[in-house]
PDB file of C-alpha atoms in Angstrom:
ATOM      1  CA  UNK A   8      17.033   5.966  15.438  1.00 96.00           C
ATOM      2  CA  UNK A   9      19.081   4.060  12.843  1.00 98.00           C
ATOM      3  CA  UNK A  10      16.592   2.816  10.262  1.00 98.00           C
ATOM      4  CA  UNK A  11      16.904   1.106   6.903  1.00 98.00           C
ATOM      5  CA  UNK A  12      14.389   1.435   4.082  1.00 98.00           C
ATOM      6  CA  UNK A  13      14.391  -1.365   1.515  1.00 97.00           C
ATOM      7  CA  UNK A  14      12.304  -0.638  -1.578  1.00 96.00           C
ATOM      8  CA  UNK A  15      12.174   2.942  -2.847  1.00 97.00           C
ATOM      9  CA  UNK A  16       9.099   2.854  -5.025  1.00 93.00           C
ATOM     10  CA  UNK A  17       6.090   5.179  -4.921  1.00 93.00           C
ATOM     11  CA  UNK A  18       5.702   4.738  -1.154  1.00 96.00           C
ATOM     12  CA  UNK A  19       9.178   3.776   0.048  1.00 97.00           C
ATOM     13  CA  UNK A  20      10.872   6.948  -1.158  1.00 97.00           C
ATOM     14  CA  UNK A  21       8.552   9.442   0.604  1.00 97.00           C
ATOM     15  CA  UNK A  22       8.687   7.283   3.747  1.00 98.00           C
ATOM     16  CA  UNK A  23      12.484   7.520   3.712  1.00 98.00           C
ATOM     17  CA  UNK A  24      12.264  11.285   3.204  1.00 98.00           C
ATOM     18  CA  UNK A  25      10.007  11.698   6.209  1.00 98.00           C
ATOM     19  CA  UNK A  26      12.422   9.714   8.359  1.00 98.00           C
ATOM     20  CA  UNK A  27      15.343  11.850   7.194  1.00 98.00           C
ATOM     21  CA  UNK A  28      13.413  15.049   7.834  1.00 97.00           C
ATOM     22  CA  UNK A  29      12.619  13.798  11.350  1.00 97.00           C
ATOM     23  CA  UNK A  30      16.315  13.399  12.156  1.00 98.00           C
ATOM     24  CA  UNK A  31      16.717   9.641  11.863  1.00 98.00           C
ATOM     25  CA  UNK A  32      19.853   8.030  10.453  1.00 98.00           C
ATOM     26  CA  UNK A  33      18.574   6.362   7.299  1.00 98.00           C
ATOM     27  CA  UNK A  34      20.170   3.665   5.141  1.00 98.00           C
ATOM     28  CA  UNK A  35      18.463   2.817   1.867  1.00 98.00           C
ATOM     29  CA  UNK A  36      18.521  -0.002  -0.662  1.00 97.00           C
ATOM     30  CA  UNK A  37      16.749  -0.402  -3.991  1.00 95.00           C
ATOM     31  CA  UNK A  38      17.393  -2.893  -6.784  1.00 91.00           C
ATOM     32  CA  UNK A  39      17.627   0.032  -9.204  1.00 94.00           C
ATOM     33  CA  UNK A  40      20.370   1.889  -7.351  1.00 93.00           C
ATOM     34  CA  UNK A  41      19.688   5.254  -8.999  1.00 95.00           C
ATOM     35  CA  UNK A  42      16.351   5.478  -7.165  1.00 95.00           C
ATOM     36  CA  UNK A  43      18.369   6.194  -4.024  1.00 96.00           C
ATOM     37  CA  UNK A  44      20.356   9.117  -5.479  1.00 97.00           C
ATOM     38  CA  UNK A  45      18.070  11.883  -4.242  1.00 97.00           C
ATOM     39  CA  UNK A  46      17.893  10.392  -0.750  1.00 98.00           C
ATOM     40  CA  UNK A  47      21.680  10.041  -0.588  1.00 97.00           C
ATOM     41  CA  UNK A  48      21.955  13.723  -1.490  1.00 97.00           C
ATOM     42  CA  UNK A  49      19.673  14.459   1.477  1.00 97.00           C
ATOM     43  CA  UNK A  50      21.924  12.503   3.841  1.00 97.00           C
ATOM     44  CA  UNK A  51      20.920   8.855   3.554  1.00 98.00           C
ATOM     45  CA  UNK A  52      23.511   6.092   3.339  1.00 98.00           C
ATOM     46  CA  UNK A  53      23.322   3.737   0.353  1.00 97.00           C
ATOM     47  CA  UNK A  54      23.488  -0.030   0.977  1.00 97.00           C
ATOM     48  CA  UNK A  55      24.563  -2.491  -1.690  1.00 95.00           C
ATOM     49  CA  UNK A  56      22.130  -5.235  -0.625  1.00 94.00           C
ATOM     50  CA  UNK A  57      19.304  -5.735   1.874  1.00 95.00           C
ATOM     51  CA  UNK A  58      21.702  -7.514   4.256  1.00 93.00           C
ATOM     52  CA  UNK A  59      24.133  -4.581   4.120  1.00 95.00           C
ATOM     53  CA  UNK A  60      21.444  -2.354   5.608  1.00 96.00           C
ATOM     54  CA  UNK A  61      22.248  -3.929   8.993  1.00 95.00           C
ATOM     55  CA  UNK A  62      25.746  -2.398   8.940  1.00 94.00           C
ATOM     56  CA  UNK A  63      24.183   0.902   9.947  1.00 95.00           C
ATOM     57  CA  UNK A  64      20.592   0.194  11.028  1.00 96.00           C
ATOM     58  CA  UNK A  65      18.847  -1.391  14.009  1.00 95.00           C
ATOM     59  CA  UNK A  66      15.464  -1.608  12.297  1.00 97.00           C
ATOM     60  CA  UNK A  67      14.595  -1.934   8.641  1.00 97.00           C
ATOM     61  CA  UNK A  68      11.411  -1.009   6.814  1.00 98.00           C
ATOM     62  CA  UNK A  69      10.487  -2.960   3.698  1.00 98.00           C
ATOM     63  CA  UNK A  70       8.009  -1.581   1.162  1.00 97.00           C
ATOM     64  CA  UNK A  71       7.825  -3.925  -1.804  1.00 93.00           C
ATOM     65  CA  UNK A  72       5.398  -5.148  -4.435  1.00 89.00           C
ATOM     66  CA  UNK A  73       4.189  -8.647  -3.643  1.00 92.00           C
ATOM     67  CA  UNK A  74       4.797 -12.060  -2.048  1.00 94.00           C
ATOM     68  CA  UNK A  75       7.590 -12.950  -4.481  1.00 93.00           C
ATOM     69  CA  UNK A  76       9.472  -9.712  -3.798  1.00 92.00           C
ATOM     70  CA  UNK A  77       9.016 -10.237  -0.056  1.00 93.00           C
ATOM     71  CA  UNK A  78      10.586 -13.680  -0.247  1.00 91.00           C
ATOM     72  CA  UNK A  79      13.513 -12.331  -2.272  1.00 91.00           C
ATOM     73  CA  UNK A  80      14.213  -9.448   0.085  1.00 94.00           C
ATOM     74  CA  UNK A  81      13.932 -11.617   3.177  1.00 94.00           C
ATOM     75  CA  UNK A  82      15.334 -14.996   2.121  1.00 87.00           C
ATOM     76  CA  UNK A  83      17.797 -14.342  -0.702  1.00 79.00           C
ATOM     77  CA  UNK A  84      21.530 -14.848  -0.256  1.00 81.00           C
ATOM     78  CA  UNK A  85      21.783 -11.173   0.730  1.00 91.00           C
ATOM     79  CA  UNK A  86      18.363 -11.030   2.376  1.00 93.00           C
ATOM     80  CA  UNK A  87      17.438  -9.279   5.585  1.00 94.00           C
ATOM     81  CA  UNK A  88      17.072 -12.582   7.463  1.00 92.00           C
ATOM     82  CA  UNK A  89      20.572 -13.755   6.484  1.00 84.00           C
ATOM     83  CA  UNK A  90      22.803 -11.285   8.306  1.00 71.00           C
ATOM     84  CA  UNK A  91      23.173  -8.805  11.122  1.00 71.00           C
ATOM     85  CA  UNK A  92      23.403  -8.815  14.917  1.00 76.00           C
ATOM     86  CA  UNK A  93      20.749 -10.090  17.344  1.00 81.00           C
ATOM     87  CA  UNK A  94      17.934  -7.719  18.236  1.00 89.00           C
ATOM     88  CA  UNK A  95      17.147  -6.569  14.721  1.00 94.00           C
ATOM     89  CA  UNK A  96      13.610  -5.479  13.847  1.00 97.00           C
ATOM     90  CA  UNK A  97      12.057  -5.868  10.402  1.00 97.00           C
ATOM     91  CA  UNK A  98       9.004  -3.699   9.734  1.00 98.00           C
ATOM     92  CA  UNK A  99       7.244  -4.841   6.582  1.00 98.00           C
ATOM     93  CA  UNK A 100       4.884  -2.188   5.207  1.00 98.00           C
ATOM     94  CA  UNK A 101       4.035  -4.071   2.018  1.00 96.00           C
ATOM     95  CA  UNK A 102       0.599  -5.455   1.189  1.00 95.00           C
ATOM     96  CA  UNK A 103       1.168  -9.203   0.923  1.00 95.00           C
ATOM     97  CA  UNK A 104      -0.762 -12.380   1.635  1.00 96.00           C
ATOM     98  CA  UNK A 105      -1.403 -13.657   5.125  1.00 96.00           C
ATOM     99  CA  UNK A 106       0.232 -16.939   4.118  1.00 95.00           C
ATOM    100  CA  UNK A 107       3.484 -15.330   2.917  1.00 95.00           C
ATOM    101  CA  UNK A 108       3.612 -13.088   5.961  1.00 96.00           C
ATOM    102  CA  UNK A 109       3.175 -16.026   8.328  1.00 96.00           C
ATOM    103  CA  UNK A 110       6.036 -17.889   6.629  1.00 95.00           C
ATOM    104  CA  UNK A 111       8.346 -14.881   7.002  1.00 95.00           C
ATOM    105  CA  UNK A 112       7.340 -14.547  10.656  1.00 96.00           C
ATOM    106  CA  UNK A 113       8.384 -18.135  11.336  1.00 95.00           C
ATOM    107  CA  UNK A 114      11.776 -17.679   9.676  1.00 93.00           C
ATOM    108  CA  UNK A 115      12.330 -14.372  11.435  1.00 94.00           C
ATOM    109  CA  UNK A 116      11.650 -15.977  14.799  1.00 92.00           C
ATOM    110  CA  UNK A 117      14.130 -18.757  14.025  1.00 90.00           C
ATOM    111  CA  UNK A 118      16.737 -16.120  13.135  1.00 90.00           C
ATOM    112  CA  UNK A 119      16.156 -14.124  16.326  1.00 91.00           C
ATOM    113  CA  UNK A 120      14.577 -11.208  14.449  1.00 94.00           C
ATOM    114  CA  UNK A 121      11.465  -9.326  15.538  1.00 96.00           C
ATOM    115  CA  UNK A 122       9.079  -9.120  12.588  1.00 97.00           C
ATOM    116  CA  UNK A 123       6.387  -6.468  12.529  1.00 98.00           C
ATOM    117  CA  UNK A 124       3.616  -6.498   9.957  1.00 98.00           C
ATOM    118  CA  UNK A 125       2.931  -2.812   9.314  1.00 98.00           C
ATOM    119  CA  UNK A 126       0.889  -2.279   6.128  1.00 98.00           C
ATOM    120  CA  UNK A 127      -0.279   1.250   5.468  1.00 97.00           C
ATOM    121  CA  UNK A 128      -3.396   3.031   4.271  1.00 95.00           C
ATOM    122  CA  UNK A 129      -2.689   6.007   2.041  1.00 93.00           C
ATOM    123  CA  UNK A 130      -0.896   7.041  -1.130  1.00 91.00           C
ATOM    124  CA  UNK A 131       2.343   8.993  -1.735  1.00 93.00           C
ATOM    125  CA  UNK A 132       0.653  12.374  -1.319  1.00 91.00           C
ATOM    126  CA  UNK A 133      -0.781  11.194   2.015  1.00 93.00           C
ATOM    127  CA  UNK A 134       2.739  10.207   3.138  1.00 96.00           C
ATOM    128  CA  UNK A 135       4.119  13.590   2.090  1.00 95.00           C
ATOM    129  CA  UNK A 136       1.339  15.399   3.953  1.00 93.00           C
ATOM    130  CA  UNK A 137       2.107  13.427   7.118  1.00 94.00           C
ATOM    131  CA  UNK A 138      -1.322  11.782   7.278  1.00 94.00           C
ATOM    132  CA  UNK A 139      -0.458   8.121   6.685  1.00 96.00           C
ATOM    133  CA  UNK A 140      -2.221   5.377   8.656  1.00 97.00           C
ATOM    134  CA  UNK A 141       0.006   2.495   9.786  1.00 98.00           C
ATOM    135  CA  UNK A 142      -1.541  -0.772  10.986  1.00 98.00           C
ATOM    136  CA  UNK A 143       0.801  -2.949  13.062  1.00 98.00           C
ATOM    137  CA  UNK A 144       0.855  -6.449  14.476  1.00 98.00           C
ATOM    138  CA  UNK A 145       3.673  -8.587  15.806  1.00 98.00           C
ATOM    139  CA  UNK A 146       5.920  -8.519  18.870  1.00 97.00           C
ATOM    140  CA  UNK A 147       4.600  -5.863  21.274  1.00 98.00           C
ATOM    141  CA  UNK A 148       8.014  -5.004  22.684  1.00 98.00           C
ATOM    142  CA  UNK A 149       9.465  -4.428  19.223  1.00 98.00           C
ATOM    143  CA  UNK A 150       6.487  -2.269  18.328  1.00 98.00           C
ATOM    144  CA  UNK A 151       7.020  -0.073  21.374  1.00 98.00           C
ATOM    145  CA  UNK A 152      10.673   0.435  20.406  1.00 98.00           C
ATOM    146  CA  UNK A 153       9.860   1.643  16.903  1.00 98.00           C
ATOM    147  CA  UNK A 154       6.523   3.354  17.545  1.00 98.00           C
ATOM    148  CA  UNK A 155       8.040   6.880  17.787  1.00 98.00           C
ATOM    149  CA  UNK A 156       9.705   6.417  14.385  1.00 98.00           C
ATOM    150  CA  UNK A 157       6.468   5.099  12.896  1.00 98.00           C
ATOM    151  CA  UNK A 158       4.654   8.193  14.167  1.00 98.00           C
ATOM    152  CA  UNK A 159       7.279  10.332  12.428  1.00 98.00           C
ATOM    153  CA  UNK A 160       6.132   8.691   9.187  1.00 98.00           C
ATOM    154  CA  UNK A 161       2.409   9.006   9.916  1.00 97.00           C
ATOM    155  CA  UNK A 162       0.420   9.999  13.009  1.00 95.00           C
ATOM    156  CA  UNK A 163      -2.243   7.296  12.813  1.00 97.00           C
ATOM    157  CA  UNK A 164      -0.590   4.165  14.220  1.00 98.00           C
ATOM    158  CA  UNK A 165      -2.682   1.208  15.412  1.00 98.00           C
ATOM    159  CA  UNK A 166      -1.370  -1.919  17.143  1.00 98.00           C
ATOM    160  CA  UNK A 167      -3.787  -4.810  16.595  1.00 98.00           C
ATOM    161  CA  UNK A 168      -2.155  -7.939  17.994  1.00 98.00           C
ATOM    162  CA  UNK A 169       0.748 -10.372  17.988  1.00 98.00           C
ATOM    163  CA  UNK A 170      -0.001 -12.247  14.743  1.00 97.00           C
ATOM    164  CA  UNK A 171      -1.339 -11.505  11.263  1.00 97.00           C
ATOM    165  CA  UNK A 172      -4.085  -9.111  12.360  1.00 98.00           C
ATOM    166  CA  UNK A 173      -2.565  -6.147  10.510  1.00 98.00           C
ATOM    167  CA  UNK A 174      -2.488  -8.084   7.238  1.00 98.00           C
ATOM    168  CA  UNK A 175      -6.184  -8.919   7.460  1.00 98.00           C
ATOM    169  CA  UNK A 176      -7.095  -5.356   8.463  1.00 98.00           C
ATOM    170  CA  UNK A 177      -5.259  -3.923   5.450  1.00 98.00           C
ATOM    171  CA  UNK A 178      -7.024  -6.296   3.066  1.00 98.00           C
ATOM    172  CA  UNK A 179     -10.354  -5.429   4.702  1.00 98.00           C
ATOM    173  CA  UNK A 180      -9.692  -1.733   4.125  1.00 97.00           C
ATOM    174  CA  UNK A 181      -8.752  -2.259   0.503  1.00 97.00           C
ATOM    175  CA  UNK A 182     -11.820  -4.302  -0.325  1.00 98.00           C
ATOM    176  CA  UNK A 183     -13.860  -1.397   1.082  1.00 98.00           C
ATOM    177  CA  UNK A 184     -11.916   1.097  -1.051  1.00 97.00           C
ATOM    178  CA  UNK A 185     -12.471  -1.001  -4.167  1.00 98.00           C
ATOM    179  CA  UNK A 186     -16.178  -1.379  -3.445  1.00 98.00           C
ATOM    180  CA  UNK A 187     -16.494   2.358  -2.868  1.00 98.00           C
ATOM    181  CA  UNK A 188     -14.727   3.072  -6.161  1.00 98.00           C
ATOM    182  CA  UNK A 189     -17.159   0.877  -8.097  1.00 98.00           C
ATOM    183  CA  UNK A 190     -20.197   2.384  -6.366  1.00 98.00           C
ATOM    184  CA  UNK A 191     -18.915   5.898  -7.136  1.00 98.00           C
ATOM    185  CA  UNK A 192     -18.491   4.876 -10.773  1.00 98.00           C
ATOM    186  CA  UNK A 193     -22.026   3.506 -10.946  1.00 98.00           C
ATOM    187  CA  UNK A 194     -23.515   6.564  -9.259  1.00 98.00           C
ATOM    188  CA  UNK A 195     -21.671   8.999 -11.528  1.00 98.00           C
ATOM    189  CA  UNK A 196     -22.473   7.188 -14.771  1.00 98.00           C
ATOM    190  CA  UNK A 197     -26.146   6.923 -13.760  1.00 98.00           C
ATOM    191  CA  UNK A 198     -26.261  10.606 -12.825  1.00 98.00           C
ATOM    192  CA  UNK A 199     -24.500  11.859 -15.948  1.00 98.00           C
ATOM    193  CA  UNK A 200     -26.697   9.735 -18.202  1.00 98.00           C
ATOM    194  CA  UNK A 201     -29.664  11.419 -16.489  1.00 98.00           C
ATOM    195  CA  UNK A 202     -28.335  14.944 -17.001  1.00 98.00           C
ATOM    196  CA  UNK A 203     -26.482  15.624 -13.759  1.00 98.00           C
ATOM    197  CA  UNK A 204     -23.055  17.247 -13.751  1.00 98.00           C
ATOM    198  CA  UNK A 205     -20.135  15.269 -12.354  1.00 98.00           C
ATOM    199  CA  UNK A 206     -18.725  18.127 -10.257  1.00 98.00           C
ATOM    200  CA  UNK A 207     -22.079  18.787  -8.624  1.00 98.00           C
ATOM    201  CA  UNK A 208     -22.613  15.096  -7.903  1.00 98.00           C
ATOM    202  CA  UNK A 209     -19.206  14.733  -6.276  1.00 98.00           C
ATOM    203  CA  UNK A 210     -19.788  17.831  -4.158  1.00 98.00           C
ATOM    204  CA  UNK A 211     -23.047  16.371  -2.882  1.00 98.00           C
ATOM    205  CA  UNK A 212     -21.434  12.966  -2.269  1.00 98.00           C
ATOM    206  CA  UNK A 213     -18.617  14.549  -0.276  1.00 97.00           C
ATOM    207  CA  UNK A 214     -21.002  16.268   2.140  1.00 97.00           C
ATOM    208  CA  UNK A 215     -23.526  13.423   2.417  1.00 97.00           C
ATOM    209  CA  UNK A 216     -23.764  10.386   4.653  1.00 97.00           C
ATOM    210  CA  UNK A 217     -21.542   8.480   2.199  1.00 95.00           C
ATOM    211  CA  UNK A 218     -18.851  11.165   2.147  1.00 96.00           C
ATOM    212  CA  UNK A 219     -15.363   9.977   3.083  1.00 93.00           C
ATOM    213  CA  UNK A 220     -11.712  10.975   2.668  1.00 91.00           C
ATOM    214  CA  UNK A 221     -11.635   8.674  -0.369  1.00 94.00           C
ATOM    215  CA  UNK A 222     -14.485  10.548  -2.057  1.00 96.00           C
ATOM    216  CA  UNK A 223     -12.740  13.851  -1.348  1.00 94.00           C
ATOM    217  CA  UNK A 224      -9.349  12.590  -2.641  1.00 92.00           C
ATOM    218  CA  UNK A 225     -10.942  11.500  -5.900  1.00 97.00           C
ATOM    219  CA  UNK A 226     -13.163  14.529  -6.534  1.00 98.00           C
ATOM    220  CA  UNK A 227     -10.686  16.816  -8.311  1.00 97.00           C
ATOM    221  CA  UNK A 228      -9.150  14.081 -10.518  1.00 97.00           C
ATOM    222  CA  UNK A 229     -12.570  12.751 -11.532  1.00 98.00           C
ATOM    223  CA  UNK A 230     -13.858  16.211 -12.410  1.00 97.00           C
ATOM    224  CA  UNK A 231     -10.780  16.587 -14.636  1.00 97.00           C
ATOM    225  CA  UNK A 232     -11.088  13.054 -16.100  1.00 97.00           C
ATOM    226  CA  UNK A 233      -7.588  12.492 -14.703  1.00 97.00           C
ATOM    227  CA  UNK A 234      -6.805   8.816 -14.149  1.00 97.00           C
ATOM    228  CA  UNK A 235      -3.146   9.229 -13.240  1.00 95.00           C
ATOM    229  CA  UNK A 236      -2.529   6.423 -10.793  1.00 95.00           C
ATOM    230  CA  UNK A 237      -2.197   6.835  -7.078  1.00 91.00           C
ATOM    231  CA  UNK A 238      -3.053   3.115  -6.844  1.00 94.00           C
ATOM    232  CA  UNK A 239      -3.436   1.225 -10.098  1.00 96.00           C
ATOM    233  CA  UNK A 240      -6.266  -1.029 -11.183  1.00 98.00           C
ATOM    234  CA  UNK A 241      -3.736  -3.863 -11.447  1.00 97.00           C
ATOM    235  CA  UNK A 242      -2.498  -3.325  -7.901  1.00 96.00           C
ATOM    236  CA  UNK A 243      -6.025  -3.301  -6.527  1.00 98.00           C
ATOM    237  CA  UNK A 244      -6.811  -6.470  -8.464  1.00 98.00           C
ATOM    238  CA  UNK A 245      -3.846  -8.106  -6.717  1.00 97.00           C
ATOM    239  CA  UNK A 246      -5.038  -6.959  -3.296  1.00 97.00           C
ATOM    240  CA  UNK A 247      -8.581  -8.181  -3.868  1.00 98.00           C
ATOM    241  CA  UNK A 248      -7.176 -11.565  -4.870  1.00 98.00           C
ATOM    242  CA  UNK A 249      -5.331 -11.628  -1.544  1.00 97.00           C
ATOM    243  CA  UNK A 250      -8.518 -10.657   0.297  1.00 98.00           C
ATOM    244  CA  UNK A 251     -10.471 -13.450  -1.392  1.00 98.00           C
ATOM    245  CA  UNK A 252      -7.764 -15.948  -0.438  1.00 97.00           C
ATOM    246  CA  UNK A 253      -7.885 -14.721   3.162  1.00 97.00           C
ATOM    247  CA  UNK A 254     -11.657 -15.121   3.154  1.00 98.00           C
ATOM    248  CA  UNK A 255     -11.429 -18.609   1.728  1.00 97.00           C
ATOM    249  CA  UNK A 256      -8.952 -19.592   4.458  1.00 96.00           C
ATOM    250  CA  UNK A 257     -11.550 -18.813   7.140  1.00 97.00           C
ATOM    251  CA  UNK A 258     -14.632 -19.892   5.114  1.00 98.00           C
ATOM    252  CA  UNK A 259     -15.943 -16.341   4.655  1.00 98.00           C
ATOM    253  CA  UNK A 260     -17.528 -15.593   1.249  1.00 98.00           C
ATOM    254  CA  UNK A 261     -16.816 -12.125  -0.171  1.00 98.00           C
ATOM    255  CA  UNK A 262     -19.219 -11.831  -3.123  1.00 98.00           C
ATOM    256  CA  UNK A 263     -18.913  -8.076  -3.721  1.00 98.00           C
ATOM    257  CA  UNK A 264     -15.133  -8.275  -3.528  1.00 98.00           C
ATOM    258  CA  UNK A 265     -15.162 -11.053  -6.111  1.00 98.00           C
ATOM    259  CA  UNK A 266     -17.369  -9.007  -8.433  1.00 98.00           C
ATOM    260  CA  UNK A 267     -15.178  -5.905  -8.211  1.00 98.00           C
ATOM    261  CA  UNK A 268     -12.080  -8.012  -8.843  1.00 98.00           C
ATOM    262  CA  UNK A 269     -13.664  -9.293 -12.061  1.00 98.00           C
ATOM    263  CA  UNK A 270     -14.532  -5.725 -13.089  1.00 98.00           C
ATOM    264  CA  UNK A 271     -10.909  -4.721 -12.511  1.00 98.00           C
ATOM    265  CA  UNK A 272      -9.868  -7.646 -14.716  1.00 98.00           C
ATOM    266  CA  UNK A 273     -11.979  -6.073 -17.430  1.00 98.00           C
ATOM    267  CA  UNK A 274     -10.166  -2.755 -16.908  1.00 98.00           C
ATOM    268  CA  UNK A 275      -6.878  -4.577 -17.339  1.00 98.00           C
ATOM    269  CA  UNK A 276      -8.099  -6.392 -20.469  1.00 98.00           C
ATOM    270  CA  UNK A 277      -9.132  -3.036 -21.955  1.00 97.00           C
ATOM    271  CA  UNK A 278      -5.639  -1.591 -21.455  1.00 97.00           C
ATOM    272  CA  UNK A 279      -6.423   0.379 -18.292  1.00 97.00           C
ATOM    273  CA  UNK A 280      -4.487  -1.707 -15.776  1.00 98.00           C
ATOM    274  CA  UNK A 281      -1.879   1.003 -15.201  1.00 97.00           C
ATOM    275  CA  UNK A 282      -4.485   3.705 -14.663  1.00 98.00           C
ATOM    276  CA  UNK A 283      -5.859   4.578 -11.248  1.00 97.00           C
ATOM    277  CA  UNK A 284      -8.339   2.085  -9.832  1.00 98.00           C
ATOM    278  CA  UNK A 285     -11.025   4.648 -10.690  1.00 98.00           C
ATOM    279  CA  UNK A 286     -10.616   3.293 -14.229  1.00 98.00           C
ATOM    280  CA  UNK A 287     -13.724   1.415 -13.094  1.00 98.00           C
ATOM    281  CA  UNK A 288     -15.600   4.558 -14.156  1.00 98.00           C
ATOM    282  CA  UNK A 289     -14.543   4.723 -17.843  1.00 98.00           C
ATOM    283  CA  UNK A 290     -14.958   0.916 -17.983  1.00 98.00           C
ATOM    284  CA  UNK A 291     -18.593   1.358 -17.002  1.00 98.00           C
ATOM    285  CA  UNK A 292     -19.028   4.312 -19.358  1.00 98.00           C
ATOM    286  CA  UNK A 293     -17.933   2.089 -22.244  1.00 97.00           C
ATOM    287  CA  UNK A 294     -20.324  -0.650 -21.144  1.00 97.00           C
ATOM    288  CA  UNK A 295     -23.120   1.937 -21.053  1.00 98.00           C
ATOM    289  CA  UNK A 296     -22.339   3.010 -24.616  1.00 97.00           C
ATOM    290  CA  UNK A 297     -20.890   6.357 -23.585  1.00 96.00           C
ATOM    291  CA  UNK A 298     -17.555   7.752 -24.767  1.00 94.00           C
ATOM    292  CA  UNK A 299     -15.212   8.116 -21.773  1.00 95.00           C
ATOM    293  CA  UNK A 300     -12.645  10.883 -21.588  1.00 92.00           C
ATOM    294  CA  UNK A 301      -9.328   9.724 -20.110  1.00 92.00           C
ATOM    295  CA  UNK A 302      -6.831  12.490 -19.407  1.00 77.00           C
ATOM    296  CA  UNK A 303      -3.751  12.952 -17.241  1.00 61.00           C
ATOM    297  CA  UNK A 304      -1.940   9.847 -18.480  1.00 56.00           C
TER     298      UNK A 304
END
């Protein structure tokens, strides 16, 4: 399939690599053009703007930072909604607000473009391992056309409906991740203050009723006091703000989500915003009067 990838950050680049390795014809665009160099060497075509992607692609994946970046990529003078032949499909894998996504969907429909919301669950190493989860909503026919390509990126693909269902599901997952991170931090600080070893605690957690892939992913870095970011505290703060807005829109209070967002704000205020979201742990250690070790950064 001829596929564009717009946005070659931490997630976009490995997604483009997986598509290339699966035999797709890939065209790439990034505002910092040099980010595409390695992919071009592997056989990708470089586009000079988002709109230029359509010269050699029938579907385009976007993986960008936030609502503002989404609007720029879609609506700018050289945006994806401004050019190209009928029948195009835009697959947005970013984590953005329900409101911004709905606005893009309306403009895409007016332009004759199928717009799929396809946020993902996983980090770059999960993409590289071929284990990414992709949550999709939007036009069912468009989804069926691109589903094989999506499964080349990650095997866990779920279609949830014709509207903004995928956006809400992604925010629901992330509020659970953030809550789990804070509970792990509290459990570990309590245990260590009581004489337990961190490695032993994490081993028990991983095999207990509360064990999860997230606990397992974080075990080795936490044992090493390594807070190199797979998903930063600042990024999670942004996503929890989106989740709270989504809850407010349907009159659903999210008290734990609000609390964890405020704790992440404290991480950011203490200079840990660019660390992994597990910076919640050294934040709590400081509050408890303990001296956190922060390595790997």
